[in-house]
């Protein structure tokens, strides 16, 4: 059973390259979720009480700030006099715009949500529309229950109508509110998409758009692509791709960041989704953004590229041809640990490919860098580096495995065998097994076996025979019996040496001249 499970895990032992990459999805749930703060799902429009009002029609009232109690706000909102309605809604908005502990639940209980939704239809009073929209934006920025309070009052279609308002401040606030609703989760996201809002938001993204509206619109678009359980209907969000391709050439870092986040969501799925992104012609620019000095741009750009190389070999080749292998070495030495980890994850999906792709990885000089990560990186990065090496050993040719061993992969791999993470122990054991198997095909298992023994790997493998996990036990036992047993050793010739170094005998013709040299 253990061997059967192992065969299911490695592409060249019963699986093809695409399946090999897909297997990684289950191991990268932490990467997929990443840090929740990477991109804000929701945002509140915060202002101080003394701040000049955003709405131009309220400039005259700015000299006399309104201070109303909660009950007074509600009474003002139900007053038939629109000037009183405006003052009450302004006070409501200011309370909800407090930076700390805004009383969202209290305002909902008082009944301000249906009044604010009603005010969205006051086309003759754009100042009231604006303040009501702002208040709803901040209510929708809260919990799912608070967002639901806005949605259930029928806010989405009325916010959609405001996207055509002649007042830019009203349009921008409506986009912001819709972005918060979409960011709450898959259910509300799909409600916003079903309303037909997306084409109208995309229409707002053009060369004449103010930077403030542009940022809000692109952020809202990214939220319409977000969430996986379930993912949005791809046909509904596919029209975003041409706009994203143009936005990648924008200079504003916030626009770039949210454009890249949108792409990271759109590429997180099937090969068909990945292909649609590639057909948009944006991969070269996306790879260029991996050189950005802005971590807010680099993080989602790297995530998107990493998702694309989980695709098939042809899709991975597009990324390789765009120059990703020349960028990864620097990212693997980035001061931010999360960047190193995701760069290693990206590389692990490339080495899960075919031997031609692995050869390009070798020629790019990346392997010594990833081996350094394997030796000295933080544990999360080490895990991804171990996957990179094991995937290499699974898909690489014997000459390529010879190069890998000569680069010094054995010791850092063996050092991870005492990890408490049984999954990574299993990954390392598979990698070592693949290397020993390659050496066995040359009739020189003893050379690699001695390397493993000298760095303490053999002792660790023997200790794993007492591991609680049955798969680990079976793998360790298999390696011991096949490559380190007394019977195996008796069949081995004495290792040849030259100038004090262990060397392999003359390899078959397809092997590199000189074989292994340590």
Short mmCIF file of C-alpha atoms in Angstrom, two decimals:
data_model
loop_
_atom_site.label_atom_id
_atom_site.label_comp_id
_atom_site.label_asym_id
_atom_site.label_seq_id
_atom_site.Cartn_x
_atom_site.Cartn_y
_atom_site.Cartn_z
CA UNK A 1 0.00 0.00 0.00
CA UNK A 2 2.81 2.40 0.84
CA UNK A 3 4.46 1.79 -2.52
CA UNK A 4 1.12 2.27 -4.26
CA UNK A 5 0.68 5.62 -2.51
CA UNK A 6 4.20 6.63 -3.49
CA UNK A 7 3.53 5.75 -7.13
CA UNK A 8 0.46 7.95 -7.03
CA UNK A 9 2.63 10.81 -5.83
CA UNK A 10 5.26 10.91 -8.57
CA UNK A 11 4.63 11.66 -12.20
CA UNK A 12 7.20 9.34 -13.76
CA UNK A 13 5.92 6.37 -11.81
CA UNK A 14 2.38 6.18 -13.07
CA UNK A 15 1.52 9.86 -13.50
CA UNK A 16 2.10 12.51 -16.14
CA UNK A 17 3.49 16.00 -15.64
CA UNK A 18 0.12 17.68 -15.39
CA UNK A 19 -1.06 15.33 -12.66
CA UNK A 20 2.26 15.79 -10.89
CA UNK A 21 1.71 19.51 -10.69
CA UNK A 22 -1.89 19.09 -9.62
CA UNK A 23 -0.73 16.93 -6.73
CA UNK A 24 1.02 20.01 -5.40
CA UNK A 25 -2.29 21.81 -4.91
CA UNK A 26 -3.07 19.68 -1.91
CA UNK A 27 0.29 20.55 -0.40
CA UNK A 28 0.00 24.29 -0.93
CA UNK A 29 -3.20 25.09 0.90
CA UNK A 30 -1.18 27.34 3.16
CA UNK A 31 0.21 29.17 0.16
CA UNK A 32 -3.21 29.49 -1.41
CA UNK A 33 -4.70 31.02 1.71
CA UNK A 34 -1.50 32.95 2.39
CA UNK A 35 -1.86 35.81 4.81
CA UNK A 36 -5.34 37.28 4.99
CA UNK A 37 -3.78 40.73 5.09
CA UNK A 38 -2.12 40.30 1.68
CA UNK A 39 -5.11 41.93 0.05
CA UNK A 40 -7.97 43.50 1.94
CA UNK A 41 -11.32 41.87 1.26
CA UNK A 42 -13.15 44.91 2.55
CA UNK A 43 -12.29 48.52 3.27
CA UNK A 44 -13.91 51.25 5.33
CA UNK A 45 -13.93 54.84 4.17
CA UNK A 46 -12.48 56.46 7.27
CA UNK A 47 -12.42 60.19 7.92
CA UNK A 48 -11.91 62.35 10.97
CA UNK A 49 -14.76 64.48 12.25
CA UNK A 50 -12.90 67.66 11.36
CA UNK A 51 -12.04 66.50 7.85
CA UNK A 52 -13.40 68.44 4.91
CA UNK A 53 -16.38 66.56 3.46
CA UNK A 54 -15.76 64.66 0.27
CA UNK A 55 -19.12 65.70 -1.13
CA UNK A 56 -18.82 69.23 -2.61
CA UNK A 57 -22.42 70.07 -1.75
CA UNK A 58 -21.57 69.65 1.94
CA UNK A 59 -18.72 72.16 1.93
CA UNK A 60 -20.97 74.85 3.34
CA UNK A 61 -21.89 72.64 6.29
CA UNK A 62 -18.25 71.86 7.06
CA UNK A 63 -17.90 74.88 9.31
CA UNK A 64 -20.55 73.54 11.69
CA UNK A 65 -19.91 69.84 12.33
CA UNK A 66 -23.01 67.87 13.18
CA UNK A 67 -23.11 66.00 16.50
CA UNK A 68 -26.21 63.88 16.87
CA UNK A 69 -27.04 60.99 19.13
CA UNK A 70 -28.01 57.65 17.59
CA UNK A 71 -31.73 58.11 18.24
CA UNK A 72 -31.61 61.64 16.87
CA UNK A 73 -30.01 60.28 13.69
CA UNK A 74 -32.87 57.85 13.18
CA UNK A 75 -35.52 60.50 13.83
CA UNK A 76 -33.73 62.76 11.36
CA UNK A 77 -33.69 60.07 8.70
CA UNK A 78 -37.45 59.51 8.93
CA UNK A 79 -38.18 63.23 8.90
CA UNK A 80 -39.82 64.24 5.57
CA UNK A 81 -37.55 67.30 5.32
CA UNK A 82 -34.62 66.30 3.06
CA UNK A 83 -32.30 68.85 4.61
CA UNK A 84 -32.81 67.17 7.97
CA UNK A 85 -32.43 63.76 6.33
CA UNK A 86 -29.11 64.91 4.92
CA UNK A 87 -27.80 66.16 8.26
CA UNK A 88 -28.87 62.92 9.98
CA UNK A 89 -27.29 60.76 7.27
CA UNK A 90 -24.11 62.84 7.44
CA UNK A 91 -23.95 62.25 11.21
CA UNK A 92 -24.59 58.53 10.66
CA UNK A 93 -21.77 58.36 8.13
CA UNK A 94 -19.36 60.16 10.46
CA UNK A 95 -20.12 57.79 13.32
CA UNK A 96 -19.61 54.80 11.03
CA UNK A 97 -16.36 56.33 9.77
CA UNK A 98 -14.73 56.30 13.19
CA UNK A 99 -11.43 54.49 13.00
CA UNK A 100 -12.03 52.48 16.16
CA UNK A 101 -15.12 50.49 17.08
CA UNK A 102 -17.72 52.01 14.78
CA UNK A 103 -21.22 51.18 16.14
CA UNK A 104 -22.32 49.24 13.06
CA UNK A 105 -24.65 46.85 14.90
CA UNK A 106 -26.29 49.70 16.80
CA UNK A 107 -26.99 51.57 13.57
CA UNK A 108 -28.42 48.42 11.99
CA UNK A 109 -30.71 47.84 14.98
CA UNK A 110 -31.95 51.41 14.79
CA UNK A 111 -33.03 50.79 11.19
CA UNK A 112 -30.70 53.11 9.29
CA UNK A 113 -29.98 50.55 6.53
CA UNK A 114 -33.39 50.63 4.80
CA UNK A 115 -33.44 54.43 5.04
CA UNK A 116 -29.97 54.71 3.47
CA UNK A 117 -30.97 52.30 0.71
CA UNK A 118 -34.05 54.44 0.02
CA UNK A 119 -31.88 57.56 -0.16
CA UNK A 120 -29.81 55.97 -2.97
CA UNK A 121 -32.74 56.69 -5.30
CA UNK A 122 -32.77 60.44 -4.58
CA UNK A 123 -31.31 61.46 -7.93
CA UNK A 124 -32.32 65.07 -7.36
CA UNK A 125 -30.23 65.13 -4.16
CA UNK A 126 -26.78 63.70 -4.97
CA UNK A 127 -25.36 64.87 -1.64
CA UNK A 128 -27.87 62.66 0.18
CA UNK A 129 -27.09 59.80 -2.21
CA UNK A 130 -23.40 60.21 -1.51
CA UNK A 131 -23.70 60.22 2.28
CA UNK A 132 -26.11 57.28 2.28
CA UNK A 133 -23.81 55.34 -0.02
CA UNK A 134 -20.82 56.08 2.21
CA UNK A 135 -22.70 54.90 5.29
CA UNK A 136 -23.71 51.67 3.52
CA UNK A 137 -20.12 51.18 2.37
CA UNK A 138 -18.91 51.17 5.94
CA UNK A 139 -21.71 48.92 7.17
CA UNK A 140 -20.88 46.45 4.38
CA UNK A 141 -17.23 46.56 5.45
CA UNK A 142 -18.08 44.68 8.64
CA UNK A 143 -19.03 41.08 9.32
CA UNK A 144 -20.98 38.85 6.95
CA UNK A 145 -24.11 39.48 9.00
CA UNK A 146 -23.61 43.23 8.68
CA UNK A 147 -23.03 42.96 4.94
CA UNK A 148 -26.15 40.79 4.64
CA UNK A 149 -28.17 43.58 6.27
CA UNK A 150 -27.23 45.83 3.34
CA UNK A 151 -27.83 43.20 0.67
CA UNK A 152 -31.21 42.10 2.05
CA UNK A 153 -32.56 45.64 1.81
CA UNK A 154 -32.02 45.57 -1.96
CA UNK A 155 -28.90 47.75 -2.10
CA UNK A 156 -27.17 46.03 -5.05
CA UNK A 157 -29.48 47.17 -7.90
CA UNK A 158 -29.63 50.69 -6.50
CA UNK A 159 -25.86 50.87 -6.18
CA UNK A 160 -25.62 49.65 -9.76
CA UNK A 161 -27.77 52.54 -10.93
CA UNK A 162 -25.46 54.97 -9.16
CA UNK A 163 -22.60 53.83 -11.40
CA UNK A 164 -24.20 56.02 -14.07
CA UNK A 165 -24.47 59.08 -11.84
CA UNK A 166 -23.05 62.31 -13.30
CA UNK A 167 -21.34 62.87 -9.94
CA UNK A 168 -17.96 61.11 -9.82
CA UNK A 169 -17.90 61.08 -6.02
CA UNK A 170 -21.22 59.20 -6.00
CA UNK A 171 -19.97 56.76 -8.64
CA UNK A 172 -16.79 56.07 -6.71
CA UNK A 173 -18.64 55.49 -3.45
CA UNK A 174 -21.03 53.08 -5.20
CA UNK A 175 -18.07 51.13 -6.61
CA UNK A 176 -16.57 50.99 -3.13
CA UNK A 177 -19.80 49.66 -1.60
CA UNK A 178 -20.17 47.01 -4.31
CA UNK A 179 -16.55 45.99 -3.78
CA UNK A 180 -17.21 45.45 -0.08
CA UNK A 181 -20.29 43.38 -0.81
CA UNK A 182 -18.42 41.25 -3.37
CA UNK A 183 -15.53 40.80 -0.96
CA UNK A 184 -17.70 39.26 1.73
CA UNK A 185 -17.72 35.81 0.13
CA UNK A 186 -18.70 33.66 -2.82
CA UNK A 187 -22.46 34.11 -2.26
CA UNK A 188 -22.51 37.91 -2.31
CA UNK A 189 -19.82 37.98 -5.02
CA UNK A 190 -22.07 35.93 -7.29
CA UNK A 191 -25.04 38.17 -6.47
CA UNK A 192 -23.06 41.21 -7.60
CA UNK A 193 -21.89 39.40 -10.75
CA UNK A 194 -25.43 38.24 -11.54
CA UNK A 195 -26.64 41.84 -11.36
CA UNK A 196 -24.54 42.69 -14.40
CA UNK A 197 -22.38 45.19 -12.56
CA UNK A 198 -19.04 44.04 -13.98
CA UNK A 199 -19.32 45.57 -17.50
CA UNK A 200 -20.29 48.90 -15.95
CA UNK A 201 -17.30 48.89 -13.61
CA UNK A 202 -14.99 47.94 -16.48
CA UNK A 203 -16.41 50.88 -18.45
CA UNK A 204 -15.18 53.18 -15.68
CA UNK A 205 -11.59 52.01 -16.16
CA UNK A 206 -10.15 54.21 -18.89
CA UNK A 207 -7.43 56.75 -19.53
CA UNK A 208 -9.57 59.63 -18.26
CA UNK A 209 -10.47 58.00 -14.94
CA UNK A 210 -9.20 59.71 -11.79
CA UNK A 211 -6.61 57.74 -9.86
CA UNK A 212 -8.93 57.43 -6.85
CA UNK A 213 -11.80 55.96 -8.88
CA UNK A 214 -9.34 53.78 -10.81
CA UNK A 215 -7.98 52.25 -7.61
CA UNK A 216 -11.45 51.54 -6.25
CA UNK A 217 -12.69 50.08 -9.52
CA UNK A 218 -9.72 47.73 -9.94
CA UNK A 219 -9.99 46.63 -6.30
CA UNK A 220 -13.70 45.92 -6.77
CA UNK A 221 -12.93 43.93 -9.93
CA UNK A 222 -10.38 41.84 -8.02
CA UNK A 223 -13.04 41.04 -5.40
CA UNK A 224 -15.35 39.84 -8.16
CA UNK A 225 -12.66 37.29 -9.07
CA UNK A 226 -12.00 36.27 -5.49
CA UNK A 227 -12.96 33.21 -3.39
CA UNK A 228 -12.78 29.56 -4.40
CA UNK A 229 -15.64 27.79 -2.66
CA UNK A 230 -16.98 27.97 -5.24
CA UNK A 231 -14.92 29.99 -7.72
CA UNK A 232 -16.87 32.50 -9.82
CA UNK A 233 -18.38 31.36 -13.10
CA UNK A 234 -15.38 31.90 -15.33
CA UNK A 235 -17.51 33.03 -18.27
CA UNK A 236 -18.80 35.91 -16.14
CA UNK A 237 -15.31 37.11 -15.22
CA UNK A 238 -13.50 36.30 -18.48
CA UNK A 239 -14.26 39.82 -19.87
CA UNK A 240 -11.94 41.20 -17.20
CA UNK A 241 -8.83 39.78 -18.88
CA UNK A 242 -8.30 42.37 -21.67
CA UNK A 243 -8.64 45.16 -19.09
CA UNK A 244 -6.16 43.46 -16.75
CA UNK A 245 -3.69 43.09 -19.62
CA UNK A 246 -3.80 46.87 -20.08
CA UNK A 247 -3.69 47.63 -16.37
CA UNK A 248 -0.40 45.74 -15.95
CA UNK A 249 1.27 48.61 -17.78
CA UNK A 250 -0.12 51.14 -15.31
CA UNK A 251 2.39 52.86 -13.04
CA UNK A 252 0.33 53.17 -9.86
CA UNK A 253 1.36 50.47 -7.41
CA UNK A 254 -2.13 50.04 -5.94
CA UNK A 255 -3.63 49.49 -9.38
CA UNK A 256 -0.84 47.05 -10.25
CA UNK A 257 -1.24 45.17 -6.98
CA UNK A 258 -4.98 44.64 -7.30
CA UNK A 259 -4.63 43.74 -10.99
CA UNK A 260 -2.12 41.06 -10.05
CA UNK A 261 -4.38 39.80 -7.24
CA UNK A 262 -7.21 39.47 -9.75
CA UNK A 263 -4.92 37.43 -12.00
CA UNK A 264 -3.84 35.26 -9.09
CA UNK A 265 -7.50 34.41 -8.44
CA UNK A 266 -8.27 33.78 -12.11
CA UNK A 267 -5.27 31.44 -12.54
CA UNK A 268 -6.06 29.45 -9.40
CA UNK A 269 -7.95 26.64 -11.05
CA UNK A 270 -8.19 24.49 -14.13
CA UNK A 271 -5.86 24.52 -17.12
CA UNK A 272 -8.68 26.05 -19.14
CA UNK A 273 -8.67 29.10 -16.88
CA UNK A 274 -4.88 29.30 -17.09
CA UNK A 275 -5.03 29.08 -20.88
CA UNK A 276 -7.52 31.94 -21.07
CA UNK A 277 -5.15 34.12 -19.03
CA UNK A 278 -2.21 33.22 -21.26
CA UNK A 279 -4.25 34.02 -24.37
CA UNK A 280 -4.72 37.55 -23.03
CA UNK A 281 -1.04 38.13 -23.87
CA UNK A 282 -0.01 39.43 -20.48
CA UNK A 283 2.53 36.86 -19.29
CA UNK A 284 5.63 38.79 -20.36
CA UNK A 285 4.57 41.86 -18.38
CA UNK A 286 3.52 39.70 -15.42
CA UNK A 287 6.98 38.12 -15.29
CA UNK A 288 8.55 41.58 -15.55
CA UNK A 289 6.65 42.58 -12.42
CA UNK A 290 8.56 39.90 -10.53
CA UNK A 291 11.42 42.41 -10.51
CA UNK A 292 9.27 45.03 -8.74
CA UNK A 293 10.68 46.59 -5.59
CA UNK A 294 7.15 46.93 -4.22
CA UNK A 295 6.26 43.85 -2.19
CA UNK A 296 2.57 44.71 -2.56
CA UNK A 297 2.99 44.16 -6.31
CA UNK A 298 5.56 41.38 -6.19
CA UNK A 299 3.56 39.11 -3.88
CA UNK A 300 0.43 38.77 -6.07
CA UNK A 301 2.47 38.74 -9.30
CA UNK A 302 4.49 35.81 -7.97
CA UNK A 303 1.33 34.05 -6.83
CA UNK A 304 -0.18 34.39 -10.30
CA UNK A 305 2.97 33.12 -12.02
CA UNK A 306 3.17 30.24 -9.54
CA UNK A 307 -0.43 29.30 -10.33
CA UNK A 308 0.22 29.32 -14.07
CA UNK A 309 3.11 26.85 -13.79
CA UNK A 310 0.77 24.38 -12.08
CA UNK A 311 -0.68 23.99 -15.57
CA UNK A 312 0.47 21.66 -18.31
CA UNK A 313 3.93 21.59 -19.86
CA UNK A 314 2.97 23.89 -22.74
CA UNK A 315 1.64 26.50 -20.31
CA UNK A 316 4.74 26.21 -18.17
CA UNK A 317 6.88 26.68 -21.28
CA UNK A 318 5.17 30.02 -21.94
CA UNK A 319 6.27 31.22 -18.50
CA UNK A 320 9.79 29.85 -18.95
CA UNK A 321 10.08 31.56 -22.35
CA UNK A 322 8.98 34.83 -20.72
CA UNK A 323 12.15 34.69 -18.62
CA UNK A 324 10.93 33.52 -15.23
CA UNK A 325 14.04 31.38 -14.64
CA UNK A 326 16.24 34.47 -14.78
CA UNK A 327 14.15 36.20 -12.11
CA UNK A 328 13.73 33.36 -9.61
CA UNK A 329 17.32 33.31 -8.25
CA UNK A 330 16.93 36.83 -6.89
CA UNK A 331 13.52 36.02 -5.41
CA UNK A 332 14.97 32.96 -3.69
CA UNK A 333 17.30 35.36 -1.88
CA UNK A 334 14.64 37.97 -1.10
CA UNK A 335 14.66 39.48 2.41
CA UNK A 336 10.95 38.64 2.83
CA UNK A 337 10.55 35.01 3.81
CA UNK A 338 7.14 34.73 2.19
CA UNK A 339 8.61 35.70 -1.18
CA UNK A 340 11.34 33.06 -0.82
CA UNK A 341 8.74 30.44 0.06
CA UNK A 342 6.51 31.23 -2.90
CA UNK A 343 9.46 31.47 -5.29
CA UNK A 344 10.51 27.99 -4.13
CA UNK A 345 6.94 26.77 -4.58
CA UNK A 346 6.90 28.19 -8.10
CA UNK A 347 10.19 26.48 -8.94
CA UNK A 348 8.94 23.18 -7.51
CA UNK A 349 6.11 23.23 -10.04
CA UNK A 350 8.58 23.87 -12.86
CA UNK A 351 10.82 20.97 -11.80
CA UNK A 352 7.67 18.83 -11.74
CA UNK A 353 7.78 19.12 -15.53
CA UNK A 354 9.72 17.27 -18.18
CA UNK A 355 13.45 16.77 -18.52
CA UNK A 356 13.74 19.58 -21.10
CA UNK A 357 12.30 22.04 -18.60
CA UNK A 358 14.55 20.67 -15.88
CA UNK A 359 17.55 21.18 -18.16
CA UNK A 360 16.58 24.83 -18.54
CA UNK A 361 16.43 25.11 -14.75
CA UNK A 362 19.96 23.69 -14.55
CA UNK A 363 21.26 26.03 -17.24
CA UNK A 364 19.74 29.04 -15.47
CA UNK A 365 21.93 28.30 -12.44
CA UNK A 366 19.00 28.14 -10.04
CA UNK A 367 19.69 24.80 -8.37
CA UNK A 368 22.62 25.96 -6.21
CA UNK A 369 20.40 28.79 -4.96
CA UNK A 370 17.49 26.49 -4.09
CA UNK A 371 19.92 24.10 -2.38
CA UNK A 372 21.08 27.02 -0.25
CA UNK A 373 17.45 27.63 0.71
CA UNK A 374 17.16 23.92 1.47
CA UNK A 375 20.17 24.19 3.77
CA UNK A 376 19.64 27.50 5.53
CA UNK A 377 16.13 28.80 4.80
CA UNK A 378 13.23 29.02 7.22
CA UNK A 379 11.31 25.76 7.54
CA UNK A 380 8.42 26.73 5.23
CA UNK A 381 10.87 27.65 2.48
CA UNK A 382 12.88 24.49 3.15
CA UNK A 383 9.76 22.42 2.59
CA UNK A 384 9.17 24.00 -0.81
CA UNK A 385 12.86 23.56 -1.66
CA UNK A 386 12.61 19.88 -0.75
CA UNK A 387 9.66 19.54 -3.10
CA UNK A 388 11.73 21.23 -5.79
CA UNK A 389 14.54 18.70 -5.39
CA UNK A 390 12.28 15.65 -5.17
CA UNK A 391 10.28 16.75 -8.21
CA UNK A 392 13.61 17.18 -10.01
CA UNK A 393 14.63 13.62 -9.08
CA UNK A 394 11.30 12.31 -10.28
CA UNK A 395 11.29 13.92 -13.71
CA UNK A 396 14.99 14.39 -14.42
CA UNK A 397 17.16 12.13 -16.51
CA UNK A 398 20.02 10.19 -14.95
CA UNK A 399 22.62 12.70 -16.24
CA UNK A 400 20.57 15.47 -14.64
CA UNK A 401 20.43 13.58 -11.35
CA UNK A 402 24.20 13.19 -11.49
CA UNK A 403 24.51 16.97 -11.74
CA UNK A 404 22.10 17.44 -8.86
CA UNK A 405 24.09 15.15 -6.57
CA UNK A 406 27.34 16.83 -7.58
CA UNK A 407 25.79 20.17 -6.54
CA UNK A 408 25.46 18.80 -3.01
CA UNK A 409 21.78 17.97 -2.59
CA UNK A 410 22.25 14.89 -0.38
CA UNK A 411 23.25 16.50 2.91
CA UNK A 412 20.54 19.20 3.12
CA UNK A 413 17.93 16.64 2.12
CA UNK A 414 19.08 14.23 4.82
CA UNK A 415 19.04 17.03 7.40
CA UNK A 416 15.26 17.26 7.00
CA UNK A 417 14.74 13.61 7.90
CA UNK A 418 14.53 14.48 11.59
CA UNK A 419 11.67 16.93 10.93
CA UNK A 420 8.47 16.55 12.95
CA UNK A 421 6.51 17.19 9.75
CA UNK A 422 5.93 13.68 8.44
CA UNK A 423 4.86 14.96 5.02
CA UNK A 424 8.20 16.58 4.34
CA UNK A 425 10.01 13.50 5.67
CA UNK A 426 8.07 11.49 3.12
CA UNK A 427 9.03 13.93 0.36
CA UNK A 428 12.73 13.68 1.26
CA UNK A 429 12.62 9.88 1.41
CA UNK A 430 11.11 9.78 -2.07
CA UNK A 431 13.80 12.09 -3.38
CA UNK A 432 16.60 10.01 -1.87
CA UNK A 433 14.98 6.83 -3.20
CA UNK A 434 14.89 8.32 -6.71
CA UNK A 435 18.58 9.25 -6.51
CA UNK A 436 19.57 5.82 -5.19
CA UNK A 437 17.50 4.20 -7.94
CA UNK A 438 19.35 6.23 -10.56
CA UNK A 439 22.69 5.20 -9.06
CA UNK A 440 21.55 1.57 -9.03
CA UNK A 441 20.90 1.74 -12.78
CA UNK A 442 24.57 2.62 -13.17
CA UNK A 443 25.53 -0.27 -10.91
CA UNK A 444 27.08 2.18 -8.43
CA UNK A 445 24.58 2.49 -5.61
CA UNK A 446 27.41 2.44 -3.09
CA UNK A 447 28.63 5.90 -4.10
CA UNK A 448 25.38 7.61 -3.13
CA UNK A 449 24.88 5.28 -0.17
CA UNK A 450 28.25 6.36 1.24
CA UNK A 451 27.31 10.03 0.82
CA UNK A 452 24.07 9.44 2.70
CA UNK A 453 25.84 7.52 5.45
CA UNK A 454 28.64 10.07 5.89
CA UNK A 455 26.23 12.96 6.47
CA UNK A 456 24.24 11.01 9.05
CA UNK A 457 21.38 10.23 6.70
CA UNK A 458 21.57 6.47 7.18
CA UNK A 459 21.17 6.78 10.95
CA UNK A 460 18.13 8.99 10.45
CA UNK A 461 16.59 6.60 7.90
CA UNK A 462 17.13 3.68 10.29
CA UNK A 463 15.47 5.64 13.09
CA UNK A 464 12.45 6.24 10.85
CA UNK A 465 11.76 2.51 10.91
CA UNK A 466 10.24 3.23 14.32
CA UNK A 467 8.12 6.12 13.01
CA UNK A 468 4.44 6.21 13.97
CA UNK A 469 3.40 6.86 10.38
CA UNK A 470 3.13 3.60 8.47
CA UNK A 471 4.05 5.15 5.12
CA UNK A 472 7.23 6.63 6.58
CA UNK A 473 8.11 3.29 8.13
CA UNK A 474 7.53 1.45 4.85
CA UNK A 475 9.60 3.92 2.83
CA UNK A 476 12.49 3.88 5.27
CA UNK A 477 12.44 0.08 5.42
CA UNK A 478 12.38 -0.16 1.62
CA UNK A 479 15.42 2.10 1.28
CA UNK A 480 17.35 0.17 3.93
CA UNK A 481 16.55 -3.22 2.39
CA UNK A 482 17.21 -2.16 -1.20
CA UNK A 483 20.35 -0.09 -0.76
CA UNK A 484 21.87 -0.59 2.70
CA UNK A 485 21.26 -4.23 3.66
CA UNK A 486 24.13 -6.66 4.19
CA UNK A 487 23.09 -8.62 1.11
CA UNK A 488 23.16 -5.45 -0.94
CA UNK A 489 26.56 -4.47 0.44
CA UNK A 490 28.00 -7.90 -0.28
CA UNK A 491 27.13 -7.49 -3.93
CA UNK A 492 28.78 -4.09 -4.12
CA UNK A 493 32.30 -3.61 -5.43
CA UNK A 494 34.65 -1.52 -3.33
CA UNK A 495 34.20 2.16 -4.21
CA UNK A 496 36.75 3.53 -6.62
CA UNK A 497 38.67 6.63 -5.58
CA UNK A 498 40.71 9.17 -7.42
CA UNK A 499 42.72 11.86 -5.66
CA UNK A 500 40.87 10.99 -2.46
CA UNK A 501 37.38 11.45 -3.98
CA UNK A 502 34.76 8.82 -4.66
CA UNK A 503 34.07 8.49 -8.39
CA UNK A 504 31.68 6.47 -10.45
CA UNK A 505 32.90 3.98 -12.96
CA UNK A 506 32.60 4.89 -16.60
CA UNK A 507 28.90 5.55 -17.11
CA UNK A 508 26.90 4.47 -20.14
CA UNK A 509 27.39 6.49 -23.28
CA UNK A 510 24.50 8.87 -22.58
CA UNK A 511 25.96 9.86 -19.22
CA UNK A 512 28.08 13.01 -18.87
CA UNK A 513 31.77 12.27 -19.20
CA UNK A 514 33.25 11.60 -15.80
CA UNK A 515 29.98 10.61 -14.07
CA UNK A 516 29.67 11.52 -10.39
CA UNK A 517 32.64 13.33 -8.89
CA UNK A 518 32.49 14.32 -5.24
#
